[in-house]
Every structure is written in structure tokens, then in C-alpha cells.
Coordinates of C-alpha atoms in Angstrom, one line a residue:
M38 CA 28.8 149.7 122.0
S39 CA 27.6 146.3 122.8
G40 CA 30.0 143.3 122.5
P41 CA 29.7 140.4 120.1
P42 CA 26.9 137.9 120.7
V43 CA 27.9 135.0 122.9
M44 CA 28.0 131.8 120.7
K45 CA 25.9 128.9 122.1
K46 CA 27.2 125.5 121.9
P47 CA 25.4 123.2 119.5
K48 CA 23.4 120.5 120.8
L49 CA 24.7 117.0 119.8
E50 CA 21.9 114.8 118.6
I51 CA 22.2 111.1 119.5
N52 CA 21.0 108.7 117.0
E53 CA 19.7 105.8 118.9
E54 CA 19.1 103.5 116.1
E55 CA 22.8 103.7 115.1
E56 CA 24.0 102.9 118.7
E57 CA 21.7 99.8 118.6
E58 CA 23.2 98.8 115.3
E59 CA 26.7 99.1 116.5
E60 CA 25.9 97.1 119.7
E61 CA 24.3 94.4 117.6
D62 CA 27.3 94.3 115.2
E63 CA 29.6 94.0 118.4
N64 CA 27.6 91.4 120.0
E65 CA 27.4 89.2 116.7
T66 CA 31.4 89.6 116.3
I67 CA 31.9 88.4 120.0
E68 CA 29.6 85.6 119.6
E69 CA 31.3 84.5 116.3
Q70 CA 34.6 84.6 117.9
I71 CA 33.4 82.6 120.9
R72 CA 31.9 80.0 118.4
N73 CA 35.2 80.0 116.4
D74 CA 37.2 79.4 119.7
Q75 CA 34.8 76.7 120.6
E76 CA 35.0 75.0 117.3
E77 CA 38.8 75.1 117.5
A78 CA 39.0 73.7 120.9
L79 CA 36.5 70.9 119.9
V80 CA 38.7 70.2 116.7
A81 CA 41.8 70.0 118.9
L82 CA 39.9 67.9 121.5
I83 CA 38.9 65.5 118.5
E84 CA 42.4 65.2 117.4
H85 CA 43.9 64.4 120.8
R86 CA 41.1 61.8 121.6
T87 CA 41.7 60.2 118.0
K88 CA 45.3 59.9 118.9
E89 CA 44.4 58.5 122.2
V90 CA 42.1 55.9 120.7
E91 CA 44.7 54.9 118.2
H92 CA 47.2 54.4 120.8
L93 CA 44.7 52.4 123.1
R94 CA 44.0 50.2 119.9
Q95 CA 47.7 49.6 119.4
R96 CA 48.0 48.6 123.1
I97 CA 44.8 46.4 123.0
A98 CA 46.4 44.6 119.8
Y99 CA 49.6 44.2 121.7
Y100 CA 48.0 42.7 124.8
K101 CA 45.7 40.5 122.8
S102 CA 48.7 38.9 121.1
Q103 CA 50.5 38.7 124.6
L104 CA 47.2 37.0 125.8
D105 CA 47.2 34.4 123.0
E106 CA 50.9 33.7 123.7
A107 CA 50.4 33.3 127.3
E108 CA 47.3 31.1 126.8
T109 CA 49.4 29.0 124.4
R110 CA 52.3 28.7 127.0
L111 CA 49.7 27.9 129.8
E112 CA 48.3 25.1 127.6
E113 CA 51.6 23.6 127.0
T114 CA 52.6 23.8 130.5
Q115 CA 49.5 21.9 131.6
I116 CA 50.0 19.3 129.1
K117 CA 53.7 18.9 130.3
L118 CA 52.4 18.8 133.9
A119 CA 49.9 16.1 133.1
R120 CA 52.5 14.0 131.4
F121 CA 54.9 14.4 134.2
R122 CA 52.4 13.5 136.8
G123 CA 51.3 10.3 134.9
R124 CA 55.1 9.4 134.3
G125 CA 55.9 10.1 137.9
K126 CA 53.2 7.9 139.2
I127 CA 54.3 4.9 137.1
M128 CA 57.9 5.6 137.7
A129 CA 57.3 5.6 141.5
S130 CA 55.3 2.3 141.3
K131 CA 58.0 0.5 139.2
T132 CA 60.9 1.8 141.2
S133 CA 59.5 1.1 144.6
L134 CA 58.5 -2.4 143.5
G135 CA 61.9 -3.2 141.8
N136 CA 63.7 -2.1 144.9
G137 CA 61.5 -4.5 147.0
M138 CA 62.4 -7.5 144.9
E139 CA 65.9 -7.5 145.4
E140 CA 68.4 -6.7 148.1
A141 CA 70.3 -3.4 147.6
R142 CA 73.6 -3.9 145.9
R143 CA 74.9 -0.7 147.7
P144 CA 73.7 1.7 150.3
M145 CA 71.1 4.3 148.9
K146 CA 71.7 7.9 150.2
S147 CA 68.6 9.4 148.7
P148 CA 65.7 8.4 146.6
G149 CA 66.5 8.2 142.9
Y150 CA 70.2 8.0 142.9
Y151 CA 70.1 4.2 142.2
L152 CA 67.5 1.9 140.5
K153 CA 67.4 -1.8 141.7
V154 CA 65.5 -3.8 139.3
A155 CA 64.6 -7.4 139.7
R156 CA 65.2 -9.4 136.5
K157 CA 62.6 -12.1 135.9
P158 CA 64.3 -15.2 134.5
A159 CA 63.1 -15.7 131.0
S160 CA 62.1 -18.9 129.6
P161 CA 63.8 -20.5 126.6
S162 CA 60.9 -19.8 124.3
H163 CA 60.9 -16.1 125.4
K164 CA 64.7 -15.6 125.3
N165 CA 64.9 -15.2 121.5
E166 CA 62.0 -13.0 121.4
D167 CA 63.7 -10.7 124.1
S168 CA 67.0 -10.6 122.2
S169 CA 65.2 -9.7 119.0
Q170 CA 63.4 -6.7 120.8
N171 CA 66.6 -5.5 122.1
Q172 CA 68.0 -5.3 118.5
T173 CA 65.1 -3.5 117.1
K174 CA 64.5 -1.0 119.8
S175 CA 66.8 1.7 120.9
K176 CA 65.7 1.5 124.5
P177 CA 66.3 -1.5 126.8
Q178 CA 63.4 -3.7 127.7
L179 CA 61.4 -2.8 130.7
V180 CA 62.4 -5.2 133.5
I181 CA 59.5 -6.4 135.8
P182 CA 59.7 -7.9 139.4
S183 CA 58.4 -11.4 139.8
A184 CA 54.8 -12.2 140.1
D185 CA 55.3 -14.5 143.3
T186 CA 56.8 -11.5 145.3
L187 CA 54.1 -9.2 144.2
Q188 CA 51.5 -11.7 145.2
R189 CA 53.1 -12.1 148.5
A190 CA 53.1 -8.4 149.2
M191 CA 49.3 -8.1 148.3
M192 CA 48.4 -11.0 150.5
K193 CA 50.2 -9.5 153.3
E194 CA 48.4 -6.1 152.9
S195 CA 45.0 -8.1 152.7
G196 CA 45.7 -9.7 156.0
N197 CA 45.9 -13.3 154.4
E198 CA 48.8 -15.5 155.9
V199 CA 51.8 -15.8 153.8
P200 CA 52.9 -19.3 153.3
S201 CA 56.6 -20.1 154.0
G202 CA 58.8 -23.1 153.2
S203 CA 61.3 -23.9 150.4
G204 CA 59.4 -22.1 147.8
S205 CA 60.3 -18.8 146.2
W206 CA 58.1 -16.9 148.7
S207 CA 60.5 -17.6 151.4
S208 CA 63.6 -16.7 149.4
A209 CA 63.5 -13.0 150.2
P210 CA 62.0 -10.6 153.0
I211 CA 59.4 -8.1 152.0
P212 CA 60.8 -4.6 152.2
P213 CA 58.8 -2.2 154.5
H214 CA 58.2 0.2 151.4
V215 CA 56.4 -2.3 149.4
N216 CA 53.5 -2.0 151.8
I217 CA 51.5 0.5 149.7
P218 CA 47.8 -0.3 149.8
Q219 CA 46.8 2.4 147.2
L220 CA 48.9 1.1 144.6
V221 CA 47.2 -1.2 142.1
I222 CA 49.8 -3.5 140.7
P223 CA 49.3 -5.5 137.5
S224 CA 50.9 -8.8 136.9
A225 CA 54.1 -9.2 135.3
D226 CA 52.4 -11.1 132.3
T227 CA 49.9 -8.2 131.9
L228 CA 52.7 -5.7 131.8
Q229 CA 54.7 -7.8 129.3
R230 CA 51.7 -8.2 127.1
A231 CA 51.1 -4.4 127.3
M232 CA 54.6 -3.7 126.0
M233 CA 54.3 -6.3 123.2
K234 CA 51.0 -4.7 122.2
E235 CA 52.7 -1.1 122.1
S236 CA 55.7 -2.5 120.1
G237 CA 53.2 -3.9 117.4
N238 CA 53.8 -7.5 118.1
E239 CA 50.7 -9.8 118.6
A240 CA 50.3 -11.0 122.0
P241 CA 49.6 -14.6 122.3
S242 CA 46.3 -15.9 123.8
G243 CA 45.2 -19.3 125.0
S244 CA 45.0 -21.0 128.5
G245 CA 48.1 -19.1 129.6
S246 CA 48.1 -16.5 132.0
W247 CA 48.4 -13.7 129.3
S248 CA 44.7 -14.2 128.4
S249 CA 43.5 -14.5 132.2
A250 CA 43.3 -10.7 132.6
P251 CA 42.7 -7.6 130.6
I252 CA 45.3 -4.8 130.3
P253 CA 44.6 -1.9 132.6
P254 CA 44.6 1.3 130.6
H255 CA 47.3 3.0 132.8
V256 CA 49.9 0.3 131.9
N257 CA 50.1 1.4 128.3
I258 CA 52.8 4.0 128.8
P259 CA 55.7 3.1 126.6
Q260 CA 58.0 6.2 127.3
L261 CA 58.9 5.0 130.8
V262 CA 62.4 3.3 130.5
I263 CA 63.9 1.7 133.6
P264 CA 67.4 0.6 132.9
S265 CA 68.4 -2.7 134.1
A266 CA 71.1 -3.3 137.0
D267 CA 73.6 -4.5 134.4
N268 CA 73.2 -1.3 132.4
L269 CA 73.7 0.8 135.6
Q270 CA 76.7 -1.1 136.5
R271 CA 78.2 -0.7 133.1
A272 CA 77.6 2.9 133.1
K273 CA 79.3 3.1 136.5
M274 CA 82.4 1.4 135.2
K275 CA 82.4 3.6 132.1
E276 CA 82.2 6.8 134.3
S277 CA 85.0 5.6 136.7
G278 CA 87.2 4.8 133.8
N279 CA 87.3 1.1 134.0
E280 CA 87.0 -1.0 130.8
V281 CA 83.6 -2.4 130.1
P282 CA 83.6 -6.2 129.3
S283 CA 81.9 -7.1 126.0
G284 CA 81.0 -10.6 124.8
S285 CA 77.9 -12.8 124.8
G286 CA 76.9 -11.7 128.3
S287 CA 74.0 -9.3 129.2
W288 CA 76.1 -6.2 129.1
S289 CA 76.6 -6.4 125.3
S290 CA 73.0 -7.2 124.5
A291 CA 71.5 -3.7 124.9
P292 CA 73.0 -0.1 124.6
I293 CA 73.2 2.1 127.7
P294 CA 70.4 4.7 127.8
P295 CA 71.9 8.3 127.6
H296 CA 70.1 9.4 130.9
V297 CA 72.0 6.5 132.9
N298 CA 75.3 8.1 132.4
S299 CA 74.0 11.4 133.8
M300 CA 72.2 9.6 136.7
V301 CA 75.5 7.6 137.7
K302 CA 77.5 10.9 137.4
F303 CA 74.9 12.7 139.6
K304 CA 75.1 9.9 142.1
K305 CA 79.1 9.8 142.2
N306 CA 79.1 13.6 142.7
K307 CA 76.5 13.3 145.5
A308 CA 78.6 10.5 147.2
R309 CA 81.7 12.6 147.1
G310 CA 79.8 15.6 148.6
I311 CA 80.3 17.8 145.5
S312 CA 77.9 20.7 145.1
S313 CA 77.2 23.3 142.4
E314 CA 79.4 25.8 144.4
H315 CA 82.5 24.1 143.9
H316 CA 84.9 23.9 141.1
T317 CA 84.8 21.1 138.6
I318 CA 88.1 22.3 137.1
E319 CA 90.8 24.6 138.2
T320 CA 89.5 27.7 136.6
L321 CA 85.8 27.4 135.5
P322 CA 83.2 26.7 138.5
E323 CA 80.3 24.7 137.8
G324 CA 77.6 27.3 137.9
T325 CA 74.1 27.7 136.4
K326 CA 74.0 26.8 132.7
R327 CA 72.1 28.9 130.6
N328 CA 69.9 27.6 127.7
L329 CA 71.3 29.0 124.5
E330 CA 68.1 28.1 122.3
Q331 CA 67.0 30.6 119.9
K332 CA 65.1 33.4 121.7
E333 CA 61.6 34.4 121.0
H334 CA 60.7 37.8 119.6
K335 CA 58.6 40.1 121.9
E336 CA 57.0 43.3 120.5
L337 CA 58.2 46.2 122.7
I338 CA 58.2 49.0 120.4
P339 CA 54.5 49.9 121.1
L340 CA 55.4 50.3 124.7
I341 CA 58.0 53.0 124.1
S342 CA 57.0 56.4 125.7
S343 CA 53.7 54.8 126.7
C344 CA 53.7 56.1 130.4
S345 CA 54.1 59.4 131.8
S346 CA 55.8 58.1 135.1
P347 CA 58.8 55.8 135.3
H348 CA 58.9 52.0 136.6
T349 CA 61.7 52.5 139.2
I350 CA 63.8 49.7 140.8
C351 CA 64.9 49.4 144.3
C352 CA 68.7 48.8 144.3
Q353 CA 71.0 48.3 147.2
T354 CA 74.6 49.4 146.6
G355 CA 77.1 47.1 148.5
F356 CA 80.7 47.6 149.4
P357 CA 83.0 48.3 146.6
L358 CA 85.3 45.5 145.4
S359 CA 88.9 46.0 144.4
S360 CA 89.4 45.1 140.8
Q361 CA 92.9 44.1 141.5
H362 CA 94.1 46.1 138.3
K363 CA 96.8 48.8 138.5
R364 CA 95.5 50.9 135.7
K365 CA 92.0 52.3 134.7
L366 CA 89.5 49.5 133.7
R367 CA 88.4 49.1 130.1
S368 CA 86.1 46.2 129.8
L369 CA 83.4 44.2 131.7
V370 CA 81.8 41.2 130.0
L371 CA 79.5 38.5 131.4
C372 CA 79.8 34.8 130.4
P373 CA 77.0 33.8 128.1
T374 CA 76.6 30.4 129.5
N375 CA 77.8 30.4 133.1
D376 CA 75.9 32.8 135.3
Q377 CA 78.7 32.9 137.8
L378 CA 81.4 34.2 135.5
F379 CA 82.6 37.5 134.4
V380 CA 85.8 39.0 133.1
T381 CA 87.3 42.5 133.5
S382 CA 90.3 44.1 131.6
A383 CA 92.2 47.3 132.0
L384 CA 95.0 49.4 130.7
D385 CA 97.6 47.2 132.4
G386 CA 96.9 44.5 130.0
M387 CA 95.5 42.0 132.5
V388 CA 92.3 40.0 132.2
N389 CA 90.7 38.9 135.5
L390 CA 88.4 36.1 135.7
W391 CA 85.8 36.5 138.5
E392 CA 83.2 34.3 140.1
V393 CA 79.8 35.6 141.7
R394 CA 79.5 34.2 145.2
D395 CA 76.5 34.3 147.6
R396 CA 73.8 35.2 144.9
G397 CA 75.7 38.5 144.2
S398 CA 76.8 39.5 147.6
S399 CA 80.6 39.1 146.7
A400 CA 82.8 37.9 143.9
N401 CA 86.0 35.8 144.0
L402 CA 89.0 36.4 141.7
L403 CA 89.8 33.1 140.1
S404 CA 92.7 33.9 137.8
T405 CA 94.7 36.8 136.1
V406 CA 96.1 36.4 132.7
D407 CA 98.5 38.8 130.8
C408 CA 96.9 39.4 127.7
R409 CA 99.1 42.2 126.3
S410 CA 99.9 42.0 122.5
S411 CA 103.6 41.6 121.0
K412 CA 103.7 45.5 121.1
R413 CA 102.7 45.4 124.7
R414 CA 99.3 46.8 123.9
W415 CA 96.2 46.2 126.2
P416 CA 92.9 44.8 124.8
E417 CA 90.6 47.5 123.5
D418 CA 87.6 45.3 123.7
I419 CA 86.6 41.8 124.8
A420 CA 84.0 39.1 123.7
W421 CA 83.0 35.8 125.1
H422 CA 82.8 32.8 122.6
P423 CA 79.1 31.7 122.5
Q424 CA 80.0 28.4 124.0
G425 CA 81.6 30.3 127.1
N426 CA 84.9 28.4 126.8
S427 CA 87.2 31.2 125.6
L428 CA 87.7 35.0 125.4
F429 CA 88.5 37.0 122.2
S430 CA 90.2 40.3 122.4
V431 CA 91.0 43.2 119.9
Y432 CA 94.2 45.4 119.9
S433 CA 95.5 47.7 117.1
A434 CA 96.6 47.6 113.5
D435 CA 99.5 49.8 113.8
S436 CA 103.3 48.7 113.6
G437 CA 102.3 45.3 112.5
D438 CA 100.8 44.3 116.0
S439 CA 98.6 41.2 116.6
Q440 CA 95.0 42.1 116.0
I441 CA 93.1 39.3 117.6
S442 CA 93.9 37.0 120.6
I443 CA 92.2 34.0 122.0
L444 CA 92.3 33.0 125.7
N445 CA 91.3 29.3 126.2
L446 CA 89.6 28.9 129.6
N447 CA 89.6 24.9 129.3
Q448 CA 93.2 24.7 130.1
G449 CA 94.5 24.3 133.6
K450 CA 95.1 27.4 135.8
E451 CA 98.8 27.2 135.4
K452 CA 98.7 26.9 131.8
L453 CA 96.3 29.8 130.8
H454 CA 97.9 31.9 128.0
V455 CA 96.7 33.7 125.1
T456 CA 97.1 32.7 121.4
F457 CA 97.5 35.3 118.5
L458 CA 95.6 34.8 115.3
E459 CA 97.8 35.3 112.1
G460 CA 95.2 37.2 110.2
K461 CA 95.6 41.0 110.1
P462 CA 92.8 42.4 107.8
H463 CA 92.7 45.8 109.6
I464 CA 95.1 48.3 108.0
K465 CA 95.7 51.0 110.6
G466 CA 94.6 52.4 113.8
I467 CA 92.8 51.0 116.9
I468 CA 90.3 48.0 116.6
N469 CA 87.5 49.6 118.5
S470 CA 84.8 46.8 118.7
I471 CA 84.3 43.0 118.6
M472 CA 80.9 41.1 118.8
F473 CA 80.0 37.5 118.0
M474 CA 77.0 37.1 115.7
P475 CA 73.8 35.7 117.2
C476 CA 73.5 33.0 114.5
D477 CA 74.1 29.3 114.1
D478 CA 77.4 29.7 112.4
T479 CA 80.1 30.7 114.6
C480 CA 81.6 34.0 113.4
F481 CA 82.3 37.4 114.9
V482 CA 82.7 41.0 113.6
T483 CA 85.2 43.7 114.2
G484 CA 85.1 47.5 113.6
G485 CA 88.3 49.7 113.4
S486 CA 89.7 53.1 112.9
D487 CA 90.4 52.2 109.3
H488 CA 86.8 52.5 108.5
A489 CA 86.5 48.6 107.9
V490 CA 84.1 46.2 109.2
V491 CA 85.6 42.6 109.1
L492 CA 83.9 39.2 109.4
W493 CA 85.7 36.3 110.9
T494 CA 84.5 32.8 110.3
E495 CA 85.8 29.6 112.1
K496 CA 87.7 27.1 109.8
D497 CA 88.8 23.5 110.6
G498 CA 91.3 23.3 113.2
E499 CA 92.0 24.8 116.7
H500 CA 92.3 28.7 116.7
S501 CA 91.8 29.0 112.8
W502 CA 89.7 31.8 111.6
K503 CA 89.3 33.3 108.3
P504 CA 88.9 37.1 108.1
E505 CA 86.8 38.8 105.3
A506 CA 86.3 42.6 104.9
L507 CA 82.5 43.3 104.5
H508 CA 83.2 46.9 103.5
R509 CA 85.9 49.5 103.9
S510 CA 84.6 52.6 102.2
I511 CA 81.0 52.9 103.3
H512 CA 82.0 54.6 106.5
S513 CA 84.1 57.7 105.9
S514 CA 85.5 57.7 109.5
A515 CA 86.5 55.4 112.4
V516 CA 83.9 52.4 113.0
M517 CA 83.2 52.8 116.7
G518 CA 80.6 50.0 117.3
V519 CA 79.4 46.7 115.5
A520 CA 76.6 44.2 116.4
G521 CA 74.4 41.6 114.8
M522 CA 70.6 41.5 114.5
Q523 CA 68.9 38.5 115.9
H524 CA 66.4 37.7 113.3
K525 CA 68.5 38.0 110.1
K526 CA 72.1 38.0 109.3
V527 CA 72.6 41.7 109.2
V528 CA 75.7 43.4 110.8
M529 CA 74.9 46.8 112.2
S530 CA 77.9 49.3 112.4
V531 CA 78.1 53.0 113.6
G532 CA 80.8 55.5 113.2
A533 CA 82.2 58.8 113.9
D534 CA 80.9 59.9 110.5
K535 CA 77.4 60.0 112.1
R536 CA 76.3 56.9 109.8
I537 CA 74.3 53.8 110.8
I538 CA 74.9 50.9 108.4
G539 CA 73.2 47.5 108.2
F540 CA 75.0 45.0 106.0
D541 CA 73.1 41.9 104.9
L542 CA 75.4 38.9 104.8
L543 CA 73.1 37.0 102.5
A544 CA 72.6 39.7 99.9
E545 CA 76.1 41.0 100.3
G546 CA 74.9 44.6 100.4
V547 CA 73.5 47.5 102.5
D548 CA 70.2 46.6 103.9
Y549 CA 70.0 49.8 106.2
K550 CA 71.5 53.3 106.1
N551 CA 70.8 56.2 108.2
Q552 CA 72.7 59.4 108.8
I553 CA 72.0 61.5 112.0
D554 CA 73.1 64.6 113.4
S555 CA 75.8 63.5 115.8
K556 CA 78.7 61.2 116.0
C557 CA 78.0 57.5 116.9
M558 CA 79.9 55.7 119.3
S559 CA 78.1 52.3 120.0
V560 CA 75.3 50.1 118.8
L561 CA 73.3 47.8 120.9
P562 CA 70.5 45.5 119.7
N563 CA 67.5 44.8 122.1
P564 CA 67.5 41.2 123.6
C565 CA 63.8 40.8 123.1
D566 CA 62.5 43.0 120.4
F567 CA 64.5 41.9 117.2
N568 CA 63.6 45.1 115.4
L569 CA 64.7 47.4 118.1
F570 CA 68.4 48.9 118.6
M571 CA 70.0 51.6 120.4
V572 CA 72.7 53.8 119.3
Q573 CA 74.9 55.9 121.6
T574 CA 75.7 59.5 120.2
G575 CA 77.6 62.5 121.3
T576 CA 74.8 65.0 121.9
P577 CA 74.4 66.0 125.5
E578 CA 70.9 65.0 127.1
R579 CA 70.2 63.1 123.9
Q580 CA 73.0 60.5 124.0
L581 CA 70.9 57.4 123.6
R582 CA 68.5 57.0 120.8
L583 CA 66.2 54.1 119.8
F584 CA 65.6 53.0 116.3
D585 CA 63.4 50.4 114.4
V586 CA 65.2 48.7 111.7
R587 CA 62.0 48.4 109.6
E588 CA 61.6 52.3 109.5
R589 CA 64.4 54.4 107.8
Q590 CA 65.5 57.9 109.1
K591 CA 63.4 57.8 112.1
V592 CA 64.1 58.0 115.8
I593 CA 61.6 56.4 117.9
H594 CA 62.8 57.8 121.2
A595 CA 65.7 59.8 122.5
F596 CA 66.9 60.3 126.1
G597 CA 70.1 61.1 127.9
W598 CA 71.6 62.8 131.0
K599 CA 73.4 66.1 132.0
Q600 CA 77.1 65.8 133.0
E601 CA 78.5 67.9 135.7
S602 CA 82.2 66.9 135.6
S603 CA 82.6 67.0 131.8
E604 CA 80.8 68.3 128.7
S605 CA 82.6 65.9 126.3
Q606 CA 81.1 62.4 125.6
S607 CA 83.4 59.5 126.0
A608 CA 83.3 56.5 123.8
L609 CA 84.5 54.5 126.8
I610 CA 81.0 54.9 128.4
N611 CA 78.9 51.8 127.6
Q612 CA 75.3 50.6 127.8
T613 CA 73.6 47.3 128.5
W614 CA 69.9 46.2 128.1
S615 CA 68.1 44.4 130.9
P616 CA 67.2 40.8 130.3
D617 CA 63.5 41.7 129.6
G618 CA 64.5 44.5 127.2
L619 CA 62.6 47.2 129.1
Y620 CA 65.5 49.0 130.8
L621 CA 68.9 50.4 129.9
T622 CA 71.8 51.1 132.0
S623 CA 74.7 53.6 131.1
G624 CA 77.8 54.8 132.8
S625 CA 78.6 58.4 133.0
A626 CA 81.6 60.8 133.4
D627 CA 79.9 61.4 136.8
P628 CA 80.1 58.7 139.5
V629 CA 76.6 57.5 138.8
I630 CA 74.7 54.8 137.0
H631 CA 71.9 56.1 134.8
I632 CA 68.9 53.8 134.5
F633 CA 66.3 54.4 131.7
D634 CA 62.8 52.8 131.3
I635 CA 61.8 52.8 127.7
R636 CA 58.2 53.1 128.5
Y637 CA 58.9 56.4 130.2
N638 CA 58.0 59.4 127.7
A639 CA 60.4 61.8 129.4
H640 CA 64.0 62.4 127.9
K641 CA 65.8 62.1 131.3
P642 CA 66.9 58.8 133.2
S643 CA 64.1 57.2 135.1
Q644 CA 66.5 57.0 138.1
S645 CA 70.3 57.5 138.9
L646 CA 72.5 55.6 141.4
R647 CA 75.5 57.0 142.8
A648 CA 77.7 54.0 143.0
H649 CA 81.3 54.9 142.7
Q650 CA 83.9 57.7 143.5
K651 CA 84.7 58.5 139.9
R652 CA 83.4 57.9 136.5
V653 CA 81.5 54.9 135.7
F654 CA 82.3 53.0 132.5
K655 CA 79.6 50.3 132.5
A656 CA 76.9 48.7 134.6
A657 CA 75.9 45.3 133.2
W658 CA 72.5 43.4 134.1
H659 CA 73.1 39.8 135.5
H660 CA 71.5 37.1 133.2
S661 CA 69.7 35.4 136.0
L662 CA 70.3 37.1 139.5
P663 CA 68.6 40.5 140.4
L664 CA 72.2 42.0 140.1
L665 CA 73.9 45.1 138.5
I666 CA 77.7 44.7 138.2
S667 CA 79.7 48.1 137.5
I668 CA 83.3 49.2 136.7
S669 CA 84.7 52.6 137.4
S670 CA 87.9 54.6 137.0
D671 CA 88.2 54.3 140.7
L672 CA 89.6 50.8 140.1
N673 CA 86.6 49.1 142.0
I674 CA 83.8 46.8 140.9
G675 CA 80.3 47.4 142.2
L676 CA 77.8 44.9 143.0
H677 CA 74.4 46.2 143.4
K678 CA 71.4 44.0 144.4
I679 CA 68.1 44.8 142.8
T680 CA 65.4 44.1 145.6
S681 CA 62.3 45.0 143.6
F682 CA 61.0 46.4 140.3

């Protein structure tokens, strides 16, 4: 028997057309996917470049506004320079000529300390006119040296022989400094005529000398006022405390110009060898006085997070200076009017007054005052009075303790003591913050653990202040920080209830309200951009947040730092703005000072300085010197010189 037939494998027929169609479909799918990817990439690129264009437009608008302001300031400065040069030329000519007409009444140590003016004898016909002009004008009459002496000086310069004899030309020698060939000197009559023309009086004409020569254009400068020798003598007697005689004499005929007193005072200090580095009173040194005029608003918000790399500063950390406190430091505050002064306070209840020396190389302890309250409690926070003559401290509302104290620094060193206010508006707990309002009316605000924000206004009488509670229930927890906005009367307050409140003093209601995700510990308005303010929170690595008062519920930027020694955030850590409003400094639980550049788009410090051995509470920018001043729990004060930005 034969076996079953062997089955042959079937042949697989390949349809070439179907394979080609499948390949075409796959190619079309791939091409479509590629087109979609390219389209998405282009859309994303367009969005990115649109944002870039908008950002650049904002920066162009900002720099255009800055350019306009800079051009305006340049024009004003050029005008001032032109006026100053014109005034200086006339003043130099009048002063040098006046000094040459009369012998010096006293030795002159340097130019400008004395003005020696020769008084031309007035004729009887002109005497009444002069007295009437003194009564109608608030400035004394310009005194001109005699024409004979001027003529004599000009003849000597031209090489002509000067006649001598019993006349007036031989009455006084010609001082050497009168010999100024390039100075064109008008006659006394011409100057007198110019002054009468400026005051609106008609200048007489005729055969006299007044009609003999035209008035030079440069003579018509009414703002130049040269006080007479009598006025200078009178101001000097007034400065020294001697009685100034009055009567029909020349001293009572015209008031003393305000600048004469300052000139005599400056001359007096110079004669005694007094410099700006010495003390004028026992406690307050005579430092650089800061101008407290109203600040100008500068738009800084468009610059926030605009750079991918930070602008760092070069800082030299000097040797630590002992704070002279026995317990941990609490406050560091710089004087608003005197650049040489700052104060520190500590848990020992003492307040130390310091003076910056050698442009920040060292500091000298001027005085120490016991500022403990009646219940022996230390000051929780300190604020300078805007005039820089006193210090205000806050304490606690528990056990009927005093809540506000005033330390008057105008008293003698041996008489320094604190005065406690009678008002006690806070109900309980610690008063955490005090801050003076940046407005014309002298007032300050306090925030306490009783949820209250209190406004204190000055009344008539010394150390008399009236407290008024702005609100007690808007915050549901302790108020940790208070501050006033620059451009409107709004009190900002932040609390442990995570709320940020802006209370309008004029409308007597809430103008701004925001609730964030972390407790707030302090608030600090920017010194240049009046719409920008910073809030310190308890969130690690996002402790500092920037807000625009015009935009609700929006954080412009947030940044912070990592802490190695402790994870908790302390309310005793404080921040300060740099004078230009571009940098923030902050203390830390670590022994470092963190510096933040608001233009840096990262969320970390632009740089950190290791400055102490223990935690740093605060690092404050000096108002005028390139200097950072810091305090630490190591009981030292740090002076850190900034060499470059």
C-alpha cells in the first residue's frame, strides 16, 4: 500500500498594489505628524516671541519715561549752573572790590568768611530815597565802593600815573588783589541806576553822571545781595549772645538777611577749629543732614524678574564690634536725619546710641540708656522720630505695663532718660511693631497681639500723643507688622492670620485686602516705587514676597533661602531695602546675610555673606555711605563696606 500523498505548501501570492497603498498611507501619516509637530513648534515660538516683544515694549516705555525725566533733570541742572556761574562772577567782582576799598576790620582766614564793604556817603538828597527803599524791600541795599578808588585802580592798571595829595585818592592804599585787568567795572552811579531801574523807580536824567553812560547788560542782576558791614557786625553780636543796640542808627535801618547769620556762624566755627567730625552737643554729633523733602516715585515693578543673572555687590566684612549689650540684640534702627547715628536695643532693656566713624570703618558708643518699662520689660521695637531728635519704643499691654516710651536725645548726656506715655490703647499681649507714617502730619502706628492697629497723633504740648484704634477685628490673630505707604494715607498691616490689610485713613475703611497661604511676620514698603511692598512669610524658600498695591490677590515675585540650623521661621528676622529700591537684605537663622536683587528671576538669594558666628537678626543699608550694618545673637555689630555694585 502506498502512503498518503504529501501535501504541498500553498504559494503566498503578494499583492503589490496593496503594499504600495499601505506604504503611501504610512508616509502620509508620518508627513502629517511632522507637519503637526512643526506647526505646534511654530505656535509655541510665536507665543514666546510675542511675550518677548511685549516685555521689551514695557522696558522701552519704562526707559523712555526714565529718559524724559533724566533730560528734564539735566536741563534744570544746566540752568542752575548758568545762574550759579553768573551769580558767582558778579559776587566775586563785588566782593573783591569791596574788600579793596576799606581796610580789613579783622583778619581773614579764607575767602568768603567775611564781607568787607565800603559804604559810599549818601548825599542829603539821596538819604531819604535810601531809607524808603530799605523799608519797601526785604533785602538790604547793595553797597558800592567809591568811584574814586575804582578809577584809581583802573588808572594804575592802564599805566597812567596816579595823582597823590590831600585828595581822596591818597586816603587809602590800593590792595594788591584789586589789580584785575580782565574785570570790567561799571561806575557806582551806573550800578545805582541799574538797581533803581530794577526796583521800578525812574532813574533821573540830565547833566549828572547818571546819564553819561549806558547800563551794561550784566549789571542787571537783582538777586545779588551783599550785606553791609553793620549787618555783619550786628549778626555777629547776635550770634555771640550780646545785645544788639537799636535806635536811629544804621543798625536799625535794615533787617539782617537770613544768610548772614549762617555765614557768621560758619566763620565762628572755623575760627575755633570746629569740624563736622566733632560733637556740637554732648550726645548728638554734627553729621551729614539728610534732606527730608518728599521723595519722587520711580517705577521699579517692570524691572522685577527681568534678568536671568543677578547683579552682585562686592562687600568687605570688617572685624566684629562688640555691641556692649549683655543679652541678645533685638533692634537696629538708623537715624533718618543724621547719617552718623544709629541705635541698638537688646533683651537687657538698654538702648545704645552709636556714631559711625571713618566712613564706616568703625563706630563709637556715645551713650547707653536704660529703657526698661515699669514692669522691667525690654523694648520690643524702636522707631526714630522723623526729625531725628527722639526715639519711640513699644512694650507690652499685660499687667497694666507702659506701652510707649520716648527718649529725648536733645537733653544733656547726664540727663538722658525715658518718658512713658499715659495712653494704653492695646488690651493685652506684646506690641510687636511701631512705625512713623511718611506724611506731613506727625503720627505713628502700632500693631499688637490683641489684633489691634492703633494710630497715635501728636497733640499740643510736649510728649502728648492721642491714640485711636483704627481696627480691632479685621485681623483674627496677632498683628505682626505695620507700615505706611508713601503716596497715600494708607496703613498696611500683616498678621499671623495670613492677612494683608490696607486701611485708608481718609476714607476710614479697608482699601486693600489679601489673604495668602502662610502667616505674615512683617511688611516693608519700597522706598522708591510707592506701589511696591514686601511681606515676610513663614514659608521656607519663599519667605519674601513682593506685591503691587494696585493689583489684588497677586504675588509679583517670591524668593527666599534654605536654613541649615533651623526649619522654623522667626519673626525676629528682619529685612531692609537698599536706598535705590533694587536690593533687599535679610537676616537668617544661619550666620549669613542674604542679599536679593529684585531684577533676578530666580527664587534664591543673588548672594549670601557670612558675617557672624550665630544667627543674624538684621542687616541695614546706610543712607549715604556704601555700608551695611548688621546685628547678631553673637552680641556683635557688623560693619560691612560695599566696594562696588
